PDB file of C-alpha atoms in Angstrom:
ATOM      1  CA  UNK F  58      21.398 -12.825  -9.810  1.00  0.00           C
ATOM      2  CA  UNK F  59      18.339 -11.856  -7.839  1.00  0.00           C
ATOM      3  CA  UNK F  60      18.164 -13.613  -4.471  1.00  0.00           C
ATOM      4  CA  UNK F  61      14.562 -14.606  -5.219  1.00  0.00           C
ATOM      5  CA  UNK F  62      15.755 -16.668  -8.190  1.00  0.00           C
ATOM      6  CA  UNK F  63      17.841 -18.996  -6.009  1.00  0.00           C
ATOM      7  CA  UNK F  64      16.279 -22.371  -5.191  1.00  0.00           C
ATOM      8  CA  UNK F  65      16.811 -22.622  -1.442  1.00  0.00           C
ATOM      9  CA  UNK F  66      16.579 -26.410  -1.134  1.00  0.00           C
ATOM     10  CA  UNK F  67      18.866 -27.151  -4.070  1.00  0.00           C
ATOM     11  CA  UNK F  68      21.477 -24.600  -2.987  1.00  0.00           C
ATOM     12  CA  UNK F  69      21.498 -25.729   0.658  1.00  0.00           C
ATOM     13  CA  UNK F  70      21.748 -29.394  -0.389  1.00  0.00           C
ATOM     14  CA  UNK F  71      24.722 -28.809  -2.693  1.00  0.00           C
ATOM     15  CA  UNK F  72      26.578 -26.732  -0.094  1.00  0.00           C
ATOM     16  CA  UNK F  73      25.923 -29.355   2.611  1.00  0.00           C
ATOM     17  CA  UNK F  74      27.020 -32.249   0.419  1.00  0.00           C
ATOM     18  CA  UNK F  75      30.235 -30.451  -0.584  1.00  0.00           C
ATOM     19  CA  UNK F  76      31.079 -29.758   3.070  1.00  0.00           C
ATOM     20  CA  UNK F  77      30.244 -33.317   4.211  1.00  0.00           C
ATOM     21  CA  UNK F  78      32.090 -34.957   1.319  1.00  0.00           C
ATOM     22  CA  UNK F  79      35.236 -32.901   1.906  1.00  0.00           C
ATOM     23  CA  UNK F  80      35.176 -33.539   5.669  1.00  0.00           C
ATOM     24  CA  UNK F  81      34.728 -37.269   5.193  1.00  0.00           C
ATOM     25  CA  UNK F  82      37.728 -37.493   2.860  1.00  0.00           C
ATOM     26  CA  UNK F  83      39.851 -35.460   5.256  1.00  0.00           C
ATOM     27  CA  UNK F  84      38.976 -37.837   8.104  1.00  0.00           C
ATOM     28  CA  UNK F  85      39.705 -41.067   6.226  1.00  0.00           C
ATOM     29  CA  UNK F  86      43.096 -40.064   4.834  1.00  0.00           C
ATOM     30  CA  UNK F  87      45.867 -41.972   6.653  1.00  0.00           C
ATOM     31  CA  UNK F  88      48.513 -39.834   8.281  1.00  0.00           C
ATOM     32  CA  UNK F  89      51.320 -41.401   6.208  1.00  0.00           C
ATOM     33  CA  UNK F  90      49.420 -41.419   2.905  1.00  0.00           C
ATOM     34  CA  UNK F  91      50.739 -39.585  -0.132  1.00  0.00           C
ATOM     35  CA  UNK F  92      48.403 -36.969  -1.580  1.00  0.00           C
ATOM     36  CA  UNK F  93      49.064 -38.198  -5.118  1.00  0.00           C
ATOM     37  CA  UNK F  94      48.134 -41.781  -4.286  1.00  0.00           C
ATOM     38  CA  UNK F  95      44.936 -40.901  -2.412  1.00  0.00           C
ATOM     39  CA  UNK F  96      41.663 -40.710  -4.323  1.00  0.00           C
ATOM     40  CA  UNK F  97      38.486 -39.160  -2.819  1.00  0.00           C
ATOM     41  CA  UNK F  98      35.870 -41.642  -1.701  1.00  0.00           C
ATOM     42  CA  UNK F  99      32.107 -41.322  -1.519  1.00  0.00           C
ATOM     43  CA  UNK F 100      30.517 -41.602   1.941  1.00  0.00           C
ATOM     44  CA  UNK F 101      27.266 -42.870   0.395  1.00  0.00           C
ATOM     45  CA  UNK F 102      27.402 -46.490  -0.856  1.00  0.00           C
ATOM     46  CA  UNK F 103      26.086 -45.668  -4.333  1.00  0.00           C
ATOM     47  CA  UNK F 104      28.105 -46.102  -7.520  1.00  0.00           C
ATOM     48  CA  UNK F 105      25.638 -44.953 -10.181  1.00  0.00           C
ATOM     49  CA  UNK F 106      25.924 -41.158 -10.631  1.00  0.00           C
ATOM     50  CA  UNK F 107      22.216 -40.743 -11.374  1.00  0.00           C
ATOM     51  CA  UNK F 108      21.161 -42.673  -8.294  1.00  0.00           C
ATOM     52  CA  UNK F 109      23.710 -40.765  -6.214  1.00  0.00           C
ATOM     53  CA  UNK F 110      22.293 -37.424  -7.355  1.00  0.00           C
ATOM     54  CA  UNK F 111      18.763 -38.519  -6.527  1.00  0.00           C
ATOM     55  CA  UNK F 112      19.817 -39.745  -3.072  1.00  0.00           C
ATOM     56  CA  UNK F 113      21.565 -36.462  -2.252  1.00  0.00           C
ATOM     57  CA  UNK F 114      18.507 -34.454  -3.313  1.00  0.00           C
ATOM     58  CA  UNK F 115      16.323 -36.685  -1.155  1.00  0.00           C
ATOM     59  CA  UNK F 116      18.604 -36.082   1.838  1.00  0.00           C
ATOM     60  CA  UNK F 117      18.383 -32.309   1.315  1.00  0.00           C
ATOM     61  CA  UNK F 118      14.595 -32.364   1.040  1.00  0.00           C
ATOM     62  CA  UNK F 119      14.330 -34.488   4.191  1.00  0.00           C
ATOM     63  CA  UNK F 120      16.455 -32.029   6.170  1.00  0.00           C
ATOM     64  CA  UNK F 121      14.768 -28.882   4.812  1.00  0.00           C
ATOM     65  CA  UNK F 122      11.132 -29.933   4.990  1.00  0.00           C
ATOM     66  CA  UNK F 123      10.902 -32.707   7.589  1.00  0.00           C
ATOM     67  CA  UNK F 124      12.549 -30.842  10.451  1.00  0.00           C
ATOM     68  CA  UNK F 125      15.579 -33.159  10.608  1.00  0.00           C
ATOM     69  CA  UNK F 126      17.994 -31.701  13.178  1.00  0.00           C
ATOM     70  CA  UNK F 127      20.486 -34.471  13.877  1.00  0.00           C
ATOM     71  CA  UNK F 128      22.745 -36.703  11.845  1.00  0.00           C
ATOM     72  CA  UNK F 129      21.296 -39.732  13.580  1.00  0.00           C
ATOM     73  CA  UNK F 130      17.801 -39.045  12.281  1.00  0.00           C
ATOM     74  CA  UNK F 131      19.112 -38.590   8.741  1.00  0.00           C
ATOM     75  CA  UNK F 132      21.099 -41.818   8.989  1.00  0.00           C
ATOM     76  CA  UNK F 133      18.047 -43.750  10.212  1.00  0.00           C
ATOM     77  CA  UNK F 134      16.104 -42.369   7.277  1.00  0.00           C
ATOM     78  CA  UNK F 135      18.805 -43.691   4.936  1.00  0.00           C
ATOM     79  CA  UNK F 136      18.619 -47.045   6.718  1.00  0.00           C
ATOM     80  CA  UNK F 137      14.957 -47.096   5.734  1.00  0.00           C
ATOM     81  CA  UNK F 138      16.158 -46.668   2.133  1.00  0.00           C
ATOM     82  CA  UNK F 139      18.337 -49.787   2.673  1.00  0.00           C
ATOM     83  CA  UNK F 140      21.578 -47.892   2.091  1.00  0.00           C
ATOM     84  CA  UNK F 141      23.171 -48.744   5.442  1.00  0.00           C
ATOM     85  CA  UNK F 142      22.965 -51.815   7.626  1.00  0.00           C
ATOM     86  CA  UNK F 143      24.880 -50.818  10.756  1.00  0.00           C
ATOM     87  CA  UNK F 144      23.173 -49.159  13.676  1.00  0.00           C
ATOM     88  CA  UNK F 145      23.955 -45.557  14.573  1.00  0.00           C
ATOM     89  CA  UNK F 146      25.680 -46.601  17.788  1.00  0.00           C
ATOM     90  CA  UNK F 147      28.177 -48.855  15.930  1.00  0.00           C
ATOM     91  CA  UNK F 148      28.808 -46.463  13.037  1.00  0.00           C
ATOM     92  CA  UNK F 149      32.337 -45.221  12.356  1.00  0.00           C
ATOM     93  CA  UNK F 150      33.054 -41.780  13.790  1.00  0.00           C
ATOM     94  CA  UNK F 151      34.005 -40.474  10.358  1.00  0.00           C
ATOM     95  CA  UNK F 152      30.474 -41.155   9.090  1.00  0.00           C
ATOM     96  CA  UNK F 153      28.924 -39.802  12.289  1.00  0.00           C
ATOM     97  CA  UNK F 154      30.679 -36.447  11.828  1.00  0.00           C
ATOM     98  CA  UNK F 155      29.888 -36.499   8.118  1.00  0.00           C
ATOM     99  CA  UNK F 156      26.144 -36.864   8.634  1.00  0.00           C
ATOM    100  CA  UNK F 157      26.134 -34.319  11.446  1.00  0.00           C
ATOM    101  CA  UNK F 158      27.929 -31.851   9.185  1.00  0.00           C
ATOM    102  CA  UNK F 159      25.497 -32.424   6.325  1.00  0.00           C
ATOM    103  CA  UNK F 160      22.464 -31.794   8.553  1.00  0.00           C
ATOM    104  CA  UNK F 161      23.856 -28.682  10.240  1.00  0.00           C
ATOM    105  CA  UNK F 162      25.099 -27.025   7.055  1.00  0.00           C
ATOM    106  CA  UNK F 163      21.979 -27.869   5.047  1.00  0.00           C
ATOM    107  CA  UNK F 164      19.540 -26.754   7.736  1.00  0.00           C
ATOM    108  CA  UNK F 165      21.280 -23.469   8.590  1.00  0.00           C
ATOM    109  CA  UNK F 166      21.899 -22.534   4.950  1.00  0.00           C
ATOM    110  CA  UNK F 167      18.302 -23.210   3.946  1.00  0.00           C
ATOM    111  CA  UNK F 168      16.864 -21.294   6.917  1.00  0.00           C
ATOM    112  CA  UNK F 169      19.026 -18.199   6.448  1.00  0.00           C
ATOM    113  CA  UNK F 170      18.520 -18.019   2.688  1.00  0.00           C
ATOM    114  CA  UNK F 171      14.777 -18.579   2.974  1.00  0.00           C
ATOM    115  CA  UNK F 172      14.482 -15.760   5.538  1.00  0.00           C
ATOM    116  CA  UNK F 173      16.406 -13.424   3.253  1.00  0.00           C
ATOM    117  CA  UNK F 174      14.058 -14.256   0.399  1.00  0.00           C
ATOM    118  CA  UNK F 175      11.014 -13.495   2.542  1.00  0.00           C
ATOM    119  CA  UNK F 176      12.483 -10.104   3.450  1.00  0.00           C
ATOM    120  CA  UNK F 177      13.195  -9.369  -0.218  1.00  0.00           C
ATOM    121  CA  UNK F 178       9.618 -10.288  -1.194  1.00  0.00           C
ATOM    122  CA  UNK F 179       8.219  -7.938   1.440  1.00  0.00           C
ATOM    123  CA  UNK F 180      10.418  -5.084   0.223  1.00  0.00           C
ATOM    124  CA  UNK F 181       9.239  -5.664  -3.336  1.00  0.00           C
ATOM    125  CA  UNK F 182       5.603  -5.679  -2.207  1.00  0.00           C
ATOM    126  CA  UNK F 183       6.053  -2.367  -0.383  1.00  0.00           C
ATOM    127  CA  UNK F 184       7.768  -0.845  -3.418  1.00  0.00           C
ATOM    128  CA  UNK F 185       5.004  -2.065  -5.729  1.00  0.00           C
ATOM    129  CA  UNK F 186       2.320  -0.676  -3.401  1.00  0.00           C
ATOM    130  CA  UNK F 187       4.018   2.742  -3.328  1.00  0.00           C
ATOM    131  CA  UNK F 188       4.321   2.888  -7.109  1.00  0.00           C
ATOM    132  CA  UNK F 189       1.299   4.520  -8.833  1.00  0.00           C
ATOM    133  CA  UNK F 190      -0.755   2.293 -11.094  1.00  0.00           C
ATOM    134  CA  UNK F 191      -0.513   2.742 -14.848  1.00  0.00           C
ATOM    135  CA  UNK F 192      -3.420   4.690 -16.291  1.00  0.00           C
ATOM    136  CA  UNK F 193      -4.592   1.633 -18.236  1.00  0.00           C
ATOM    137  CA  UNK F 194      -4.972  -0.319 -14.962  1.00  0.00           C
ATOM    138  CA  UNK F 195      -7.266   2.270 -13.404  1.00  0.00           C
ATOM    139  CA  UNK F 196     -10.875   3.274 -13.986  1.00  0.00           C
ATOM    140  CA  UNK F 197      -9.803   6.511 -15.629  1.00  0.00           C
ATOM    141  CA  UNK F 198      -9.795   6.858 -19.393  1.00  0.00           C
ATOM    142  CA  UNK F 199      -6.341   7.121 -20.977  1.00  0.00           C
ATOM    143  CA  UNK F 200      -7.866   9.434 -23.618  1.00  0.00           C
ATOM    144  CA  UNK F 201     -10.629  11.997 -23.668  1.00  0.00           C
ATOM    145  CA  UNK F 202     -14.258  11.153 -22.961  1.00  0.00           C
ATOM    146  CA  UNK F 203     -16.769  10.384 -25.709  1.00  0.00           C
ATOM    147  CA  UNK F 204     -18.096  13.952 -25.544  1.00  0.00           C
ATOM    148  CA  UNK F 205     -14.621  15.126 -26.556  1.00  0.00           C
ATOM    149  CA  UNK F 206     -14.121  12.652 -29.418  1.00  0.00           C
ATOM    150  CA  UNK F 207     -17.385  12.462 -31.411  1.00  0.00           C
ATOM    151  CA  UNK F 208     -18.378  15.575 -33.430  1.00  0.00           C
ATOM    152  CA  UNK F 209     -22.097  15.254 -32.762  1.00  0.00           C
ATOM    153  CA  UNK F 210     -21.379  14.785 -29.043  1.00  0.00           C
ATOM    154  CA  UNK F 211     -19.404  18.037 -28.986  1.00  0.00           C
ATOM    155  CA  UNK F 212     -22.286  19.904 -30.632  1.00  0.00           C
ATOM    156  CA  UNK F 213     -24.797  18.384 -28.234  1.00  0.00           C
ATOM    157  CA  UNK F 214     -22.699  19.422 -25.242  1.00  0.00           C
ATOM    158  CA  UNK F 215     -22.554  23.025 -26.510  1.00  0.00           C
ATOM    159  CA  UNK F 216     -26.319  23.084 -27.152  1.00  0.00           C
ATOM    160  CA  UNK F 217     -27.045  21.817 -23.644  1.00  0.00           C
ATOM    161  CA  UNK F 218     -24.768  24.469 -22.128  1.00  0.00           C
ATOM    162  CA  UNK F 219     -26.437  27.260 -24.176  1.00  0.00           C
ATOM    163  CA  UNK F 220     -29.916  26.064 -23.173  1.00  0.00           C
ATOM    164  CA  UNK F 221     -29.021  25.996 -19.491  1.00  0.00           C
ATOM    165  CA  UNK F 222     -27.530  29.495 -19.675  1.00  0.00           C
ATOM    166  CA  UNK F 223     -30.581  30.916 -21.516  1.00  0.00           C
ATOM    167  CA  UNK F 224     -32.955  29.303 -19.014  1.00  0.00           C
ATOM    168  CA  UNK F 225     -31.071  30.815 -16.089  1.00  0.00           C
ATOM    169  CA  UNK F 226     -31.085  34.291 -17.673  1.00  0.00           C
ATOM    170  CA  UNK F 227     -34.834  34.126 -18.420  1.00  0.00           C
ATOM    171  CA  UNK F 228     -35.615  33.073 -14.855  1.00  0.00           C
ATOM    172  CA  UNK F 229     -33.549  35.952 -13.458  1.00  0.00           C
ATOM    173  CA  UNK F 230     -35.259  38.508 -15.758  1.00  0.00           C
ATOM    174  CA  UNK F 231     -38.718  37.239 -14.801  1.00  0.00           C
ATOM    175  CA  UNK F 232     -37.893  37.510 -11.113  1.00  0.00           C
ATOM    176  CA  UNK F 233     -36.697  41.116 -11.523  1.00  0.00           C
ATOM    177  CA  UNK F 234     -39.844  42.047 -13.459  1.00  0.00           C
ATOM    178  CA  UNK F 235     -42.121  40.574 -10.780  1.00  0.00           C
ATOM    179  CA  UNK F 236     -40.348  42.516  -8.075  1.00  0.00           C
ATOM    180  CA  UNK F 237     -40.701  45.784 -10.042  1.00  0.00           C
ATOM    181  CA  UNK F 238     -44.459  45.303 -10.568  1.00  0.00           C
ATOM    182  CA  UNK F 239     -45.271  44.609  -6.924  1.00  0.00           C
ATOM    183  CA  UNK F 240     -46.922  47.501  -4.879  1.00  0.00           C
ATOM    184  CA  UNK F 241     -44.308  49.472  -3.042  1.00  0.00           C
ATOM    185  CA  UNK F 242     -41.654  48.054  -5.205  1.00  0.00           C
ATOM    186  CA  UNK F 243     -38.016  48.761  -4.955  1.00  0.00           C
ATOM    187  CA  UNK F 244     -37.190  52.095  -3.281  1.00  0.00           C
ATOM    188  CA  UNK F 245     -35.104  54.681  -5.015  1.00  0.00           C
ATOM    189  CA  UNK F 246     -31.877  56.003  -3.632  1.00  0.00           C
ATOM    190  CA  UNK F 247     -32.499  58.189  -0.554  1.00  0.00           C
ATOM    191  CA  UNK F 248     -36.128  57.051  -0.164  1.00  0.00           C
ATOM    192  CA  UNK F 249     -37.276  55.363   3.021  1.00  0.00           C
ATOM    193  CA  UNK F 250     -40.430  53.559   4.023  1.00  0.00           C
ATOM    194  CA  UNK F 251     -42.134  56.568   5.632  1.00  0.00           C
ATOM    195  CA  UNK F 252     -41.483  58.912   2.732  1.00  0.00           C
ATOM    196  CA  UNK F 253     -42.754  56.333   0.269  1.00  0.00           C
ATOM    197  CA  UNK F 254     -45.893  55.808   2.329  1.00  0.00           C
ATOM    198  CA  UNK F 255     -46.482  59.549   2.596  1.00  0.00           C
ATOM    199  CA  UNK F 256     -46.134  60.024  -1.130  1.00  0.00           C
ATOM    200  CA  UNK F 257     -48.597  57.248  -1.897  1.00  0.00           C
ATOM    201  CA  UNK F 258     -51.263  58.539   0.567  1.00  0.00           C
ATOM    202  CA  UNK F 259     -51.808  61.721  -1.470  1.00  0.00           C
ATOM    203  CA  UNK F 260     -51.101  64.131   1.402  1.00  0.00           C
ATOM    204  CA  UNK F 261     -49.510  67.348   0.006  1.00  0.00           C
ATOM    205  CA  UNK F 262     -46.081  68.145   1.167  1.00  0.00           C
ATOM    206  CA  UNK F 263     -45.890  71.276   3.428  1.00  0.00           C
ATOM    207  CA  UNK F 264     -43.249  72.991   5.415  1.00  0.00           C
ATOM    208  CA  UNK F 265     -44.476  71.364   8.589  1.00  0.00           C
ATOM    209  CA  UNK F 266     -43.287  68.001   9.789  1.00  0.00           C
ATOM    210  CA  UNK F 267     -45.531  65.199   8.649  1.00  0.00           C
ATOM    211  CA  UNK F 268     -47.841  63.797  11.268  1.00  0.00           C
ATOM    212  CA  UNK F 269     -46.419  60.793  13.029  1.00  0.00           C
ATOM    213  CA  UNK F 270     -48.057  57.466  12.587  1.00  0.00           C
ATOM    214  CA  UNK F 271     -50.228  56.535  15.627  1.00  0.00           C
ATOM    215  CA  UNK F 272     -48.260  53.433  16.249  1.00  0.00           C
ATOM    216  CA  UNK F 273     -44.910  55.240  16.199  1.00  0.00           C
ATOM    217  CA  UNK F 274     -43.497  57.337  19.078  1.00  0.00           C
ATOM    218  CA  UNK F 275     -42.936  61.080  18.424  1.00  0.00           C
ATOM    219  CA  UNK F 276     -39.595  61.956  16.964  1.00  0.00           C
ATOM    220  CA  UNK F 277     -37.182  63.200  19.604  1.00  0.00           C
ATOM    221  CA  UNK F 278     -36.402  66.928  19.499  1.00  0.00           C
ATOM    222  CA  UNK F 279     -32.922  68.186  19.054  1.00  0.00           C
ATOM    223  CA  UNK F 280     -31.349  70.587  21.591  1.00  0.00           C
ATOM    224  CA  UNK F 281     -31.622  73.437  19.084  1.00  0.00           C
ATOM    225  CA  UNK F 282     -35.370  72.868  18.680  1.00  0.00           C
ATOM    226  CA  UNK F 283     -35.943  72.782  22.432  1.00  0.00           C
ATOM    227  CA  UNK F 284     -33.943  75.997  22.917  1.00  0.00           C
ATOM    228  CA  UNK F 285     -35.799  77.798  20.132  1.00  0.00           C
ATOM    229  CA  UNK F 286     -39.231  76.825  21.485  1.00  0.00           C
ATOM    230  CA  UNK F 287     -38.248  77.912  24.987  1.00  0.00           C
ATOM    231  CA  UNK F 288     -37.249  81.403  23.752  1.00  0.00           C
ATOM    232  CA  UNK F 289     -40.564  81.771  21.888  1.00  0.00           C
ATOM    233  CA  UNK F 290     -42.554  80.886  25.003  1.00  0.00           C
ATOM    234  CA  UNK F 291     -40.730  83.544  27.076  1.00  0.00           C
ATOM    235  CA  UNK F 292     -41.435  86.328  24.518  1.00  0.00           C
ATOM    236  CA  UNK F 293     -45.092  85.423  24.441  1.00  0.00           C
ATOM    237  CA  UNK F 294     -45.296  85.866  28.206  1.00  0.00           C
TER     238      UNK F 294
END
């Protein structure tokens, strides 16, 4: 049986009554009595079994839920139920020990079992939290979306995808065409800005170096060019 299925109050009450009843009968047995001639006696002055059961359950509930910690308090509660007439101070020692036993056993049994049940509930809560939720308890669909189930929805999805792809291709082609038609469009391989500008100005190509742009510094001469020009100047002298 699962520990959570045990009724703490009922179990603690039955265990306490069994312990108190057995102790009471052990205390009242005369030393010279024969076991066969002795019959167990009830420490509560109630003859009707139904009334006795109700009284025992009431005693257990009083101990478990009212914070009863002593046999005296339980006995005074029973005096309020008009079950006993003697005061606690004049009560027989057998009954004193019986009520003390009932309170101690009932209280300790209920407290320990209730604590164990709380621990078991917490473990179950942690296990339930760690377990993934079933798909039907989530916001996700257990089956495909509507676009995957209805035939016309499938066709519409394909048409939308084709339209978006065609629109993207047309935009890319238009952008390439605009770039090609702009003045000084894309340069060919090996062509630079200066060569393209020179070709567009209409200046014929010659063997000499093209004139530098006014806003550009003269191109630096290589060591071979400087050496060759120096030799030419010496011959002219």
